[in-house]
Amino acid sequence: MKVAVICALLIAGALHSDATQCYECDGPPDGDCAKAVVESMKVVTCEGISLCHYTDTRSGSERGVSRGCTKDGPTDLCTLLYQLAASNPMGLRVFECKTCRQDKCNIQITN
């Protein structure tokens, strides 16, 4: 019984340690989120197998910057956004999109 409990705790610890932490925020391209003002961003622990993301997009006439978690999979968030922008150039424009795997790696700022 003790061995089972110890194994369960070790597995839970290993799973928890693999959870990626990312900065999370959204706002205009001249706002605190875009400027990577750390005090204005939350640090979140992503669920499951995830990546951190940073996006700068325009949908219609509204431009926004976003940071947060995104699922890791065969098609990542940036590939999906660029495909959507290509199929709907009047509706979506991607200025920048990046994903990364390390904790809090989505700190980059707009150029």
mmCIF file of N, CA and C in Angstrom:
data_model
loop_
_atom_site.group_PDB
_atom_site.id
_atom_site.type_symbol
_atom_site.label_atom_id
_atom_site.label_comp_id
_atom_site.label_asym_id
_atom_site.label_seq_id
_atom_site.Cartn_x
_atom_site.Cartn_y
_atom_site.Cartn_z
ATOM 1 N N MET A 1 0.825 -1.192 0.000
ATOM 2 C CA MET A 1 0.000 0.000 0.000
ATOM 3 C C MET A 1 0.866 1.251 0.000
ATOM 4 N N LYS A 2 1.925 1.275 0.855
ATOM 5 C CA LYS A 2 2.802 2.443 0.905
ATOM 6 C C LYS A 2 3.476 2.678 -0.437
ATOM 7 N N VAL A 3 3.864 1.594 -1.101
ATOM 8 C CA VAL A 3 4.529 1.711 -2.396
ATOM 9 C C VAL A 3 3.587 2.351 -3.414
ATOM 10 N N ALA A 4 2.321 1.954 -3.403
ATOM 11 C CA ALA A 4 1.336 2.516 -4.330
ATOM 12 C C ALA A 4 1.145 4.009 -4.090
ATOM 13 N N VAL A 5 1.072 4.413 -2.829
ATOM 14 C CA VAL A 5 0.901 5.831 -2.491
ATOM 15 C C VAL A 5 2.124 6.625 -2.927
ATOM 16 N N ILE A 6 3.311 6.096 -2.665
ATOM 17 C CA ILE A 6 4.543 6.784 -3.054
ATOM 18 C C ILE A 6 4.621 6.913 -4.573
ATOM 19 N N CYS A 7 4.276 5.848 -5.290
ATOM 20 C CA CYS A 7 4.283 5.894 -6.753
ATOM 21 C C CYS A 7 3.291 6.934 -7.271
ATOM 22 N N ALA A 8 2.108 6.970 -6.683
ATOM 23 C CA ALA A 8 1.094 7.945 -7.094
ATOM 24 C C ALA A 8 1.584 9.372 -6.862
ATOM 25 N N LEU A 9 2.229 9.614 -5.732
ATOM 26 C CA LEU A 9 2.755 10.951 -5.443
ATOM 27 C C LEU A 9 3.878 11.331 -6.406
ATOM 28 N N LEU A 10 4.742 10.382 -6.727
ATOM 29 C CA LEU A 10 5.819 10.657 -7.675
ATOM 30 C C LEU A 10 5.270 10.971 -9.059
ATOM 31 N N ILE A 11 4.275 10.218 -9.497
ATOM 32 C CA ILE A 11 3.656 10.464 -10.801
ATOM 33 C C ILE A 11 2.970 11.823 -10.807
ATOM 34 N N ALA A 12 2.231 12.134 -9.754
ATOM 35 C CA ALA A 12 1.547 13.428 -9.667
ATOM 36 C C ALA A 12 2.558 14.565 -9.681
ATOM 37 N N GLY A 13 3.658 14.402 -8.989
ATOM 38 C CA GLY A 13 4.702 15.426 -8.980
ATOM 39 C C GLY A 13 5.333 15.600 -10.346
ATOM 40 N N ALA A 14 5.558 14.503 -11.034
ATOM 41 C CA ALA A 14 6.136 14.574 -12.376
ATOM 42 C C ALA A 14 5.183 15.254 -13.340
ATOM 43 N N LEU A 15 3.901 14.928 -13.248
ATOM 44 C CA LEU A 15 2.916 15.565 -14.117
ATOM 45 C C LEU A 15 2.812 17.048 -13.814
ATOM 46 N N HIS A 16 2.816 17.399 -12.549
ATOM 47 C CA HIS A 16 2.701 18.802 -12.173
ATOM 48 C C HIS A 16 3.927 19.585 -12.625
ATOM 49 N N SER A 17 5.098 18.986 -12.531
ATOM 50 C CA SER A 17 6.314 19.697 -12.900
ATOM 51 C C SER A 17 6.402 19.929 -14.405
ATOM 52 N N ASP A 18 5.676 19.155 -15.202
ATOM 53 C CA ASP A 18 5.669 19.338 -16.646
ATOM 54 C C ASP A 18 4.722 20.444 -17.082
ATOM 55 N N ALA A 19 3.874 20.926 -16.193
ATOM 56 C CA ALA A 19 2.914 21.962 -16.548
ATOM 57 C C ALA A 19 3.662 23.259 -16.853
ATOM 58 N N THR A 20 3.359 23.820 -18.008
ATOM 59 C CA THR A 20 4.004 25.056 -18.437
ATOM 60 C C THR A 20 3.313 26.252 -17.808
ATOM 61 N N GLN A 21 4.096 27.231 -17.407
ATOM 62 C CA GLN A 21 3.547 28.492 -16.913
ATOM 63 C C GLN A 21 3.761 29.557 -17.978
ATOM 64 N N CYS A 22 2.713 30.340 -18.235
ATOM 65 C CA CYS A 22 2.772 31.380 -19.255
ATOM 66 C C CYS A 22 2.216 32.686 -18.709
ATOM 67 N N TYR A 23 2.668 33.778 -19.305
ATOM 68 C CA TYR A 23 2.043 35.067 -19.021
ATOM 69 C C TYR A 23 0.715 35.112 -19.761
ATOM 70 N N GLU A 24 -0.287 35.745 -19.134
ATOM 71 C CA GLU A 24 -1.606 35.844 -19.752
ATOM 72 C C GLU A 24 -2.087 37.289 -19.675
ATOM 73 N N CYS A 25 -2.490 37.832 -20.824
ATOM 74 C CA CYS A 25 -3.061 39.172 -20.890
ATOM 75 C C CYS A 25 -3.587 39.397 -22.303
ATOM 76 N N ASP A 26 -4.340 40.449 -22.480
ATOM 77 C CA ASP A 26 -4.718 40.902 -23.814
ATOM 78 C C ASP A 26 -4.989 42.396 -23.758
ATOM 79 N N GLY A 27 -4.890 43.030 -24.909
ATOM 80 C CA GLY A 27 -5.110 44.462 -24.957
ATOM 81 C C GLY A 27 -4.683 45.048 -26.287
ATOM 82 N N PRO A 28 -4.721 46.374 -26.393
ATOM 83 C CA PRO A 28 -4.355 47.051 -27.640
ATOM 84 C C PRO A 28 -2.846 46.979 -27.889
ATOM 85 N N PRO A 29 -2.420 47.227 -29.141
ATOM 86 C CA PRO A 29 -0.998 47.110 -29.468
ATOM 87 C C PRO A 29 -0.106 48.149 -28.796
ATOM 88 N N ASP A 30 -0.691 49.170 -28.194
ATOM 89 C CA ASP A 30 0.114 50.162 -27.476
ATOM 90 C C ASP A 30 -0.087 50.066 -25.965
ATOM 91 N N GLY A 31 -0.733 49.001 -25.511
ATOM 92 C CA GLY A 31 -1.038 48.830 -24.091
ATOM 93 C C GLY A 31 0.022 48.057 -23.331
ATOM 94 N N ASP A 32 -0.247 47.860 -22.051
ATOM 95 C CA ASP A 32 0.698 47.177 -21.161
ATOM 96 C C ASP A 32 0.992 45.744 -21.584
ATOM 97 N N CYS A 33 0.002 45.047 -22.117
ATOM 98 C CA CYS A 33 0.226 43.660 -22.550
ATOM 99 C C CYS A 33 1.246 43.629 -23.684
ATOM 100 N N ALA A 34 1.075 44.510 -24.666
ATOM 101 C CA ALA A 34 2.008 44.567 -25.794
ATOM 102 C C ALA A 34 3.400 44.985 -25.352
ATOM 103 N N LYS A 35 3.462 45.856 -24.367
ATOM 104 C CA LYS A 35 4.753 46.354 -23.880
ATOM 105 C C LYS A 35 5.403 45.414 -22.865
ATOM 106 N N ALA A 36 4.740 44.319 -22.568
ATOM 107 C CA ALA A 36 5.249 43.303 -21.632
ATOM 108 C C ALA A 36 5.495 43.875 -20.243
ATOM 109 N N VAL A 37 4.551 44.682 -19.771
ATOM 110 C CA VAL A 37 4.630 45.199 -18.405
ATOM 111 C C VAL A 37 4.224 44.060 -17.478
ATOM 112 N N VAL A 38 5.199 43.456 -16.833
ATOM 113 C CA VAL A 38 4.985 42.235 -16.052
ATOM 114 C C VAL A 38 3.904 42.426 -14.989
ATOM 115 N N GLU A 39 3.851 43.595 -14.363
ATOM 116 C CA GLU A 39 2.866 43.844 -13.305
ATOM 117 C C GLU A 39 1.428 43.806 -13.821
ATOM 118 N N SER A 40 1.240 43.962 -15.124
ATOM 119 C CA SER A 40 -0.114 43.957 -15.677
ATOM 120 C C SER A 40 -0.525 42.585 -16.211
ATOM 121 N N MET A 41 0.377 41.599 -16.124
ATOM 122 C CA MET A 41 0.095 40.268 -16.652
ATOM 123 C C MET A 41 -0.032 39.259 -15.518
ATOM 124 N N LYS A 42 -0.876 38.255 -15.731
ATOM 125 C CA LYS A 42 -0.981 37.148 -14.783
ATOM 126 C C LYS A 42 -0.051 36.036 -15.241
ATOM 127 N N VAL A 43 0.430 35.251 -14.302
ATOM 128 C CA VAL A 43 1.140 34.018 -14.627
ATOM 129 C C VAL A 43 0.152 32.889 -14.390
ATOM 130 N N VAL A 44 -0.101 32.101 -15.432
ATOM 131 C CA VAL A 44 -1.052 31.001 -15.327
ATOM 132 C C VAL A 44 -0.337 29.682 -15.589
ATOM 133 N N THR A 45 -0.835 28.630 -14.978
ATOM 134 C CA THR A 45 -0.334 27.286 -15.226
ATOM 135 C C THR A 45 -1.243 26.646 -16.256
ATOM 136 N N CYS A 46 -0.675 26.268 -17.378
ATOM 137 C CA CYS A 46 -1.451 25.703 -18.482
ATOM 138 C C CYS A 46 -1.902 24.285 -18.146
ATOM 139 N N GLU A 47 -3.014 23.892 -18.732
ATOM 140 C CA GLU A 47 -3.535 22.540 -18.543
ATOM 141 C C GLU A 47 -3.036 21.637 -19.661
ATOM 142 N N GLY A 48 -2.714 20.426 -19.304
ATOM 143 C CA GLY A 48 -2.318 19.439 -20.297
ATOM 144 C C GLY A 48 -1.018 19.801 -20.997
ATOM 145 N N ILE A 49 -0.848 19.249 -22.189
ATOM 146 C CA ILE A 49 0.349 19.510 -22.978
ATOM 147 C C ILE A 49 0.127 20.818 -23.715
ATOM 148 N N SER A 50 0.812 21.850 -23.270
ATOM 149 C CA SER A 50 0.547 23.196 -23.775
ATOM 150 C C SER A 50 1.819 23.950 -24.106
ATOM 151 N N LEU A 51 1.630 25.009 -24.862
ATOM 152 C CA LEU A 51 2.672 25.958 -25.208
ATOM 153 C C LEU A 51 2.234 27.335 -24.728
ATOM 154 N N CYS A 52 3.175 28.245 -24.634
ATOM 155 C CA CYS A 52 2.838 29.653 -24.411
ATOM 156 C C CYS A 52 2.705 30.309 -25.786
ATOM 157 N N HIS A 53 1.873 31.332 -25.875
ATOM 158 C CA HIS A 53 1.753 32.046 -27.146
ATOM 159 C C HIS A 53 1.814 33.546 -26.939
ATOM 160 N N TYR A 54 2.194 34.222 -28.015
ATOM 161 C CA TYR A 54 2.144 35.679 -28.122
ATOM 162 C C TYR A 54 1.582 35.971 -29.503
ATOM 163 N N THR A 55 0.483 36.721 -29.584
ATOM 164 C CA THR A 55 -0.096 37.060 -30.877
ATOM 165 C C THR A 55 -0.375 38.549 -30.958
ATOM 166 N N ASP A 56 -0.233 39.074 -32.159
ATOM 167 C CA ASP A 56 -0.592 40.454 -32.485
ATOM 168 C C ASP A 56 -1.394 40.361 -33.777
ATOM 169 N N THR A 57 -2.700 40.535 -33.672
ATOM 170 C CA THR A 57 -3.590 40.338 -34.818
ATOM 171 C C THR A 57 -4.570 41.496 -34.966
ATOM 172 N N ARG A 58 -5.150 41.581 -36.158
ATOM 173 C CA ARG A 58 -6.253 42.505 -36.392
ATOM 174 C C ARG A 58 -7.412 41.691 -36.945
ATOM 175 N N SER A 59 -8.562 41.850 -36.325
ATOM 176 C CA SER A 59 -9.791 41.223 -36.802
ATOM 177 C C SER A 59 -10.736 42.360 -37.166
ATOM 178 N N GLY A 60 -11.009 42.508 -38.461
ATOM 179 C CA GLY A 60 -11.792 43.655 -38.901
ATOM 180 C C GLY A 60 -10.982 44.919 -38.677
ATOM 181 N N SER A 61 -11.530 45.847 -37.915
ATOM 182 C CA SER A 61 -10.813 47.098 -37.632
ATOM 183 C C SER A 61 -10.172 47.102 -36.246
ATOM 184 N N GLU A 62 -10.304 46.009 -35.509
ATOM 185 C CA GLU A 62 -9.796 45.954 -34.137
ATOM 186 C C GLU A 62 -8.499 45.156 -34.059
ATOM 187 N N ARG A 63 -7.449 45.815 -33.573
ATOM 188 C CA ARG A 63 -6.149 45.153 -33.416
ATOM 189 C C ARG A 63 -5.924 44.843 -31.945
ATOM 190 N N GLY A 64 -5.351 43.681 -31.670
ATOM 191 C CA GLY A 64 -5.114 43.296 -30.286
ATOM 192 C C GLY A 64 -3.920 42.382 -30.124
ATOM 193 N N VAL A 65 -3.336 42.459 -28.943
ATOM 194 C CA VAL A 65 -2.215 41.611 -28.554
ATOM 195 C C VAL A 65 -2.714 40.651 -27.488
ATOM 196 N N SER A 66 -2.252 39.417 -27.544
ATOM 197 C CA SER A 66 -2.675 38.408 -26.579
ATOM 198 C C SER A 66 -1.483 37.543 -26.188
ATOM 199 N N ARG A 67 -1.432 37.179 -24.919
ATOM 200 C CA ARG A 67 -0.453 36.223 -24.399
ATOM 201 C C ARG A 67 -1.225 35.191 -23.584
ATOM 202 N N GLY A 68 -0.776 33.956 -23.604
ATOM 203 C CA GLY A 68 -1.433 32.942 -22.798
ATOM 204 C C GLY A 68 -0.987 31.547 -23.171
ATOM 205 N N CYS A 69 -1.838 30.580 -22.844
ATOM 206 C CA CYS A 69 -1.582 29.164 -23.118
ATOM 207 C C CYS A 69 -2.314 28.751 -24.384
ATOM 208 N N THR A 70 -1.760 27.799 -25.084
ATOM 209 C CA THR A 70 -2.427 27.180 -26.217
ATOM 210 C C THR A 70 -2.031 25.705 -26.241
ATOM 211 N N LYS A 71 -2.914 24.866 -26.705
ATOM 212 C CA LYS A 71 -2.645 23.425 -26.750
ATOM 213 C C LYS A 71 -1.573 23.108 -27.781
ATOM 214 N N ASP A 72 -0.725 22.171 -27.459
ATOM 215 C CA ASP A 72 0.284 21.668 -28.377
ATOM 216 C C ASP A 72 -0.357 20.544 -29.176
ATOM 217 N N GLY A 73 -0.208 20.578 -30.468
ATOM 218 C CA GLY A 73 -0.809 19.543 -31.293
ATOM 219 C C GLY A 73 -0.233 19.575 -32.694
ATOM 220 N N PRO A 74 -0.821 18.795 -33.601
ATOM 221 C CA PRO A 74 -0.299 18.724 -34.964
ATOM 222 C C PRO A 74 -0.340 20.080 -35.683
ATOM 223 N N THR A 75 -1.358 20.888 -35.395
ATOM 224 C CA THR A 75 -1.459 22.228 -35.967
ATOM 225 C C THR A 75 -1.434 23.221 -34.823
ATOM 226 N N ASP A 76 -0.361 24.004 -34.745
ATOM 227 C CA ASP A 76 -0.271 24.947 -33.632
ATOM 228 C C ASP A 76 -1.082 26.212 -33.917
ATOM 229 N N LEU A 77 -1.223 27.042 -32.908
ATOM 230 C CA LEU A 77 -2.035 28.250 -32.991
ATOM 231 C C LEU A 77 -1.586 29.161 -34.125
ATOM 232 N N CYS A 78 -0.294 29.374 -34.272
ATOM 233 C CA CYS A 78 0.197 30.291 -35.300
ATOM 234 C C CYS A 78 -0.114 29.780 -36.701
ATOM 235 N N THR A 79 0.098 28.496 -36.938
ATOM 236 C CA THR A 79 -0.235 27.921 -38.238
ATOM 237 C C THR A 79 -1.709 28.117 -38.537
ATOM 238 N N LEU A 80 -2.557 27.866 -37.555
ATOM 239 C CA LEU A 80 -4.000 28.041 -37.725
ATOM 240 C C LEU A 80 -4.347 29.497 -38.029
ATOM 241 N N LEU A 81 -3.776 30.438 -37.280
ATOM 242 C CA LEU A 81 -4.056 31.859 -37.518
ATOM 243 C C LEU A 81 -3.604 32.293 -38.908
ATOM 244 N N TYR A 82 -2.412 31.878 -39.334
ATOM 245 C CA TYR A 82 -1.924 32.244 -40.669
ATOM 246 C C TYR A 82 -2.797 31.625 -41.761
ATOM 247 N N GLN A 83 -3.286 30.405 -41.561
ATOM 248 C CA GLN A 83 -4.193 29.784 -42.530
ATOM 249 C C GLN A 83 -5.512 30.547 -42.604
ATOM 250 N N LEU A 84 -6.051 30.928 -41.446
ATOM 251 C CA LEU A 84 -7.293 31.710 -41.427
ATOM 252 C C LEU A 84 -7.103 33.059 -42.108
ATOM 253 N N ALA A 85 -5.982 33.713 -41.862
ATOM 254 C CA ALA A 85 -5.704 35.010 -42.479
ATOM 255 C C ALA A 85 -5.579 34.875 -43.998
ATOM 256 N N ALA A 86 -4.964 33.796 -44.467
ATOM 257 C CA ALA A 86 -4.810 33.582 -45.904
ATOM 258 C C ALA A 86 -6.153 33.343 -46.580
ATOM 259 N N SER A 87 -7.055 32.658 -45.889
ATOM 260 C CA SER A 87 -8.363 32.373 -46.480
ATOM 261 C C SER A 87 -9.351 33.521 -46.302
ATOM 262 N N ASN A 88 -9.029 34.481 -45.437
ATOM 263 C CA ASN A 88 -9.924 35.610 -45.183
ATOM 264 C C ASN A 88 -9.091 36.880 -44.961
ATOM 265 N N PRO A 89 -8.380 37.355 -46.020
ATOM 266 C CA PRO A 89 -7.452 38.473 -45.840
ATOM 267 C C PRO A 89 -8.115 39.786 -45.419
ATOM 268 N N MET A 90 -9.371 39.962 -45.705
ATOM 269 C CA MET A 90 -10.062 41.189 -45.301
ATOM 270 C C MET A 90 -10.536 41.115 -43.849
ATOM 271 N N GLY A 91 -10.638 39.914 -43.309
ATOM 272 C CA GLY A 91 -11.174 39.756 -41.960
ATOM 273 C C GLY A 91 -10.135 39.573 -40.871
ATOM 274 N N LEU A 92 -8.960 39.016 -41.216
ATOM 275 C CA LEU A 92 -7.944 38.734 -40.203
ATOM 276 C C LEU A 92 -6.561 39.020 -40.765
ATOM 277 N N ARG A 93 -5.776 39.732 -39.994
ATOM 278 C CA ARG A 93 -4.372 39.963 -40.346
ATOM 279 C C ARG A 93 -3.524 39.593 -39.139
ATOM 280 N N VAL A 94 -2.478 38.824 -39.386
ATOM 281 C CA VAL A 94 -1.562 38.409 -38.324
ATOM 282 C C VAL A 94 -0.276 39.218 -38.475
ATOM 283 N N PHE A 95 -0.008 40.087 -37.508
ATOM 284 C CA PHE A 95 1.221 40.873 -37.515
ATOM 285 C C PHE A 95 2.372 40.060 -36.928
ATOM 286 N N GLU A 96 2.069 39.307 -35.897
ATOM 287 C CA GLU A 96 3.089 38.472 -35.260
ATOM 288 C C GLU A 96 2.405 37.355 -34.486
ATOM 289 N N CYS A 97 3.003 36.181 -34.528
ATOM 290 C CA CYS A 97 2.507 35.052 -33.744
ATOM 291 C C CYS A 97 3.698 34.165 -33.410
ATOM 292 N N LYS A 98 3.842 33.861 -32.133
ATOM 293 C CA LYS A 98 4.935 32.999 -31.681
ATOM 294 C C LYS A 98 4.413 32.045 -30.619
ATOM 295 N N THR A 99 4.946 30.845 -30.631
ATOM 296 C CA THR A 99 4.696 29.897 -29.550
ATOM 297 C C THR A 99 6.052 29.443 -29.021
ATOM 298 N N CYS A 100 6.057 29.019 -27.770
ATOM 299 C CA CYS A 100 7.307 28.567 -27.151
ATOM 300 C C CYS A 100 6.975 27.595 -26.017
ATOM 301 N N ARG A 101 7.947 26.807 -25.614
ATOM 302 C CA ARG A 101 7.720 25.723 -24.658
ATOM 303 C C ARG A 101 8.202 25.986 -23.237
ATOM 304 N N GLN A 102 9.058 26.947 -23.022
ATOM 305 C CA GLN A 102 9.621 27.161 -21.690
ATOM 306 C C GLN A 102 8.682 28.015 -20.829
ATOM 307 N N ASP A 103 8.823 27.874 -19.517
ATOM 308 C CA ASP A 103 8.016 28.681 -18.606
ATOM 309 C C ASP A 103 8.210 30.168 -18.874
ATOM 310 N N LYS A 104 7.094 30.878 -18.945
ATOM 311 C CA LYS A 104 7.056 32.343 -19.092
ATOM 312 C C LYS A 104 7.889 32.846 -20.270
ATOM 313 N N CYS A 105 7.939 32.055 -21.332
ATOM 314 C CA CYS A 105 8.739 32.424 -22.500
ATOM 315 C C CYS A 105 8.022 33.413 -23.418
ATOM 316 N N ASN A 106 6.733 33.671 -23.167
ATOM 317 C CA ASN A 106 5.974 34.570 -24.042
ATOM 318 C C ASN A 106 6.032 36.013 -23.551
ATOM 319 N N ILE A 107 7.211 36.455 -23.192
ATOM 320 C CA ILE A 107 7.432 37.795 -22.663
ATOM 321 C C ILE A 107 7.854 38.773 -23.764
ATOM 322 N N GLN A 108 8.135 38.279 -24.977
ATOM 323 C CA GLN A 108 8.606 39.160 -26.036
ATOM 324 C C GLN A 108 7.628 40.315 -26.282
ATOM 325 N N ILE A 109 8.138 41.397 -26.833
ATOM 326 C CA ILE A 109 7.307 42.580 -27.056
ATOM 327 C C ILE A 109 7.201 42.875 -28.542
ATOM 328 N N THR A 110 6.231 43.721 -28.890
ATOM 329 C CA THR A 110 6.039 44.082 -30.292
ATOM 330 C C THR A 110 7.194 44.948 -30.762
ATOM 331 N N ASN A 111 7.476 44.869 -32.042
ATOM 332 C CA ASN A 111 8.564 45.680 -32.629
ATOM 333 C C ASN A 111 8.060 47.051 -33.002
#
